Amino acid sequence: MIEHGGGLRRKGEAPERYPWTQVGISERRYYKLLPLFAQKVNGRYEYELDDVVTRIKARLNRADDARAVRAAALDVLRSQGFNEEAARKWLQRHRPEQAVDAWPRSRRPKEL
C-alpha cells in the first residue's frame, strides 16, 4: 500500500499513474529496463518520467518489429525447404533480409 493524499491507497486503485502500466509491461520488467534509460544518483534513479516512458515504448516497439521480421524470415526459409532447426540456425548466422535468396543445399537452384 502507498500513502496518497490523506489516506492509504492500493496500487490497483490508480494504475494509470504508474509508468509500467503506461508502457504495458510488468513492474518488475520496468525496473529491469530502467537502468538502461536513467542514471542512479545516491542510490536513487533520477530521470524525467515522460522521457523514460517514451524511450522504453520505443525500445519495446523496435523489439516487436524485429520479432515480426524474424518470424517472417522463418516462414520464408521454411517455404524454401528449410526444416525448423536449419531455418533457426541460418538466421543466427545471417540477416533476416537475406532469407529471400537462401536455399538449403539439397534444393539450391542451378546457376546458369
mmCIF file of C-alpha atoms in Angstrom:
data_model
loop_
_atom_site.group_PDB
_atom_site.id
_atom_site.type_symbol
_atom_site.label_atom_id
_atom_site.label_comp_id
_atom_site.label_asym_id
_atom_site.label_seq_id
_atom_site.Cartn_x
_atom_site.Cartn_y
_atom_site.Cartn_z
ATOM 1 C CA MET A 1 0.000 0.000 0.000
ATOM 2 C CA ILE A 2 1.082 3.557 -0.576
ATOM 3 C CA GLU A 3 0.136 6.748 1.175
ATOM 4 C CA HIS A 4 -1.640 9.182 -1.099
ATOM 5 C CA GLY A 5 -3.443 12.376 -0.205
ATOM 6 C CA GLY A 6 -4.939 11.848 3.202
ATOM 7 C CA GLY A 7 -5.261 8.106 3.241
ATOM 8 C CA LEU A 8 -3.763 4.875 2.117
ATOM 9 C CA ARG A 9 -4.412 3.522 -1.352
ATOM 10 C CA ARG A 10 -3.523 0.291 -3.014
ATOM 11 C CA LYS A 11 -1.578 0.254 -6.276
ATOM 12 C CA GLY A 12 -4.536 -1.298 -8.085
ATOM 13 C CA GLU A 13 -6.795 1.670 -7.363
ATOM 14 C CA ALA A 14 -4.929 4.081 -9.657
ATOM 15 C CA PRO A 15 -2.997 2.035 -12.217
ATOM 16 C CA GLU A 16 -2.794 4.880 -14.759
ATOM 17 C CA ARG A 17 -0.326 6.778 -12.617
ATOM 18 C CA TYR A 18 2.385 4.136 -12.790
ATOM 19 C CA PRO A 19 4.827 4.227 -15.705
ATOM 20 C CA TRP A 20 4.830 0.461 -16.275
ATOM 21 C CA THR A 21 1.075 0.495 -16.870
ATOM 22 C CA GLN A 22 1.514 3.341 -19.364
ATOM 23 C CA VAL A 23 4.023 1.201 -21.264
ATOM 24 C CA GLY A 24 2.056 -2.033 -20.864
ATOM 25 C CA ILE A 25 4.666 -4.120 -19.027
ATOM 26 C CA SER A 26 5.019 -5.518 -15.545
ATOM 27 C CA GLU A 27 6.510 -3.504 -12.710
ATOM 28 C CA ARG A 28 9.382 -5.972 -12.491
ATOM 29 C CA ARG A 29 10.249 -5.613 -16.179
ATOM 30 C CA TYR A 30 10.035 -1.813 -15.915
ATOM 31 C CA TYR A 31 12.607 -1.765 -13.131
ATOM 32 C CA LYS A 32 14.844 -4.155 -15.071
ATOM 33 C CA LEU A 33 14.769 -1.787 -18.080
ATOM 34 C CA LEU A 34 15.145 1.402 -16.044
ATOM 35 C CA PRO A 35 18.972 1.234 -15.699
ATOM 36 C CA LEU A 36 19.220 1.465 -19.500
ATOM 37 C CA PHE A 37 17.475 4.841 -19.503
ATOM 38 C CA ALA A 38 18.251 6.528 -16.179
ATOM 39 C CA GLN A 39 21.238 7.407 -14.036
ATOM 40 C CA LYS A 40 21.469 6.336 -10.430
ATOM 41 C CA VAL A 41 22.465 9.125 -8.058
ATOM 42 C CA ASN A 42 22.907 8.456 -4.349
ATOM 43 C CA GLY A 43 21.126 5.126 -4.648
ATOM 44 C CA ARG A 44 18.081 6.522 -6.478
ATOM 45 C CA TYR A 45 17.257 6.848 -10.156
ATOM 46 C CA GLU A 46 16.994 10.408 -11.419
ATOM 47 C CA TYR A 47 15.029 10.779 -14.634
ATOM 48 C CA GLU A 48 12.254 12.603 -16.412
ATOM 49 C CA LEU A 49 9.280 10.246 -16.229
ATOM 50 C CA ASP A 50 7.727 11.130 -19.606
ATOM 51 C CA ASP A 51 11.090 10.839 -21.359
ATOM 52 C CA VAL A 52 11.818 7.413 -19.870
ATOM 53 C CA VAL A 53 8.324 6.119 -20.680
ATOM 54 C CA THR A 54 8.692 7.319 -24.289
ATOM 55 C CA ARG A 55 12.132 5.737 -24.662
ATOM 56 C CA ILE A 56 11.003 2.416 -23.149
ATOM 57 C CA LYS A 57 7.990 2.348 -25.503
ATOM 58 C CA ALA A 58 10.302 2.959 -28.468
ATOM 59 C CA ARG A 59 12.626 0.151 -27.380
ATOM 60 C CA LEU A 60 9.740 -2.290 -26.933
ATOM 61 C CA ASN A 61 8.314 -1.328 -30.339
ATOM 62 C CA ARG A 62 11.697 -1.935 -32.004
ATOM 63 C CA ALA A 63 11.888 -5.345 -30.326
ATOM 64 C CA ASP A 64 8.371 -6.205 -31.548
ATOM 65 C CA ASP A 65 9.279 -5.125 -35.086
ATOM 66 C CA ALA A 66 12.465 -7.214 -35.035
ATOM 67 C CA ARG A 67 10.480 -10.206 -33.761
ATOM 68 C CA ALA A 68 7.973 -9.812 -36.621
ATOM 69 C CA VAL A 69 10.768 -9.586 -39.205
ATOM 70 C CA ARG A 70 12.412 -12.693 -37.788
ATOM 71 C CA ALA A 71 9.115 -14.617 -37.848
ATOM 72 C CA ALA A 72 8.548 -13.608 -41.471
ATOM 73 C CA ALA A 73 12.096 -14.689 -42.374
ATOM 74 C CA LEU A 74 11.493 -18.066 -40.700
ATOM 75 C CA ASP A 75 8.321 -18.508 -42.770
ATOM 76 C CA VAL A 76 10.214 -17.691 -45.972
ATOM 77 C CA LEU A 77 13.002 -20.118 -45.109
ATOM 78 C CA ARG A 78 10.527 -22.902 -44.316
ATOM 79 C CA SER A 79 8.699 -22.295 -47.601
ATOM 80 C CA GLN A 80 12.015 -22.644 -49.467
ATOM 81 C CA GLY A 81 12.643 -26.079 -47.968
ATOM 82 C CA PHE A 82 14.487 -25.465 -44.686
ATOM 83 C CA ASN A 83 13.342 -27.506 -41.710
ATOM 84 C CA GLU A 84 12.687 -25.682 -38.431
ATOM 85 C CA GLU A 85 16.129 -26.250 -36.905
ATOM 86 C CA ALA A 86 18.007 -25.365 -40.072
ATOM 87 C CA ALA A 87 15.977 -22.175 -40.510
ATOM 88 C CA ARG A 88 16.713 -21.036 -36.957
ATOM 89 C CA LYS A 89 20.399 -21.856 -37.377
ATOM 90 C CA TRP A 90 20.532 -19.995 -40.691
ATOM 91 C CA LEU A 91 19.017 -16.906 -39.030
ATOM 92 C CA GLN A 92 21.673 -16.997 -36.318
ATOM 93 C CA ARG A 93 24.341 -16.556 -38.983
ATOM 94 C CA HIS A 94 22.613 -14.225 -41.472
ATOM 95 C CA ARG A 95 20.476 -11.113 -41.516
ATOM 96 C CA PRO A 96 16.729 -11.772 -41.911
ATOM 97 C CA GLU A 97 16.642 -9.678 -45.115
ATOM 98 C CA GLN A 98 18.860 -12.276 -46.818
ATOM 99 C CA ALA A 99 16.277 -15.052 -46.338
ATOM 100 C CA VAL A 100 14.700 -14.350 -49.730
ATOM 101 C CA ASP A 101 17.795 -15.638 -51.536
ATOM 102 C CA ALA A 102 18.529 -18.549 -49.177
ATOM 103 C CA TRP A 103 18.101 -22.178 -50.160
ATOM 104 C CA PRO A 104 19.043 -25.408 -48.402
ATOM 105 C CA ARG A 105 21.990 -27.155 -50.027
ATOM 106 C CA SER A 106 19.862 -30.029 -51.299
ATOM 107 C CA ARG A 107 17.361 -27.738 -53.066
ATOM 108 C CA ARG A 108 19.612 -24.897 -54.218
ATOM 109 C CA PRO A 109 18.628 -23.729 -57.746
ATOM 110 C CA LYS A 110 21.151 -24.410 -60.517
ATOM 111 C CA GLU A 111 23.281 -21.438 -61.514
ATOM 112 C CA LEU A 112 23.457 -20.568 -65.220
#
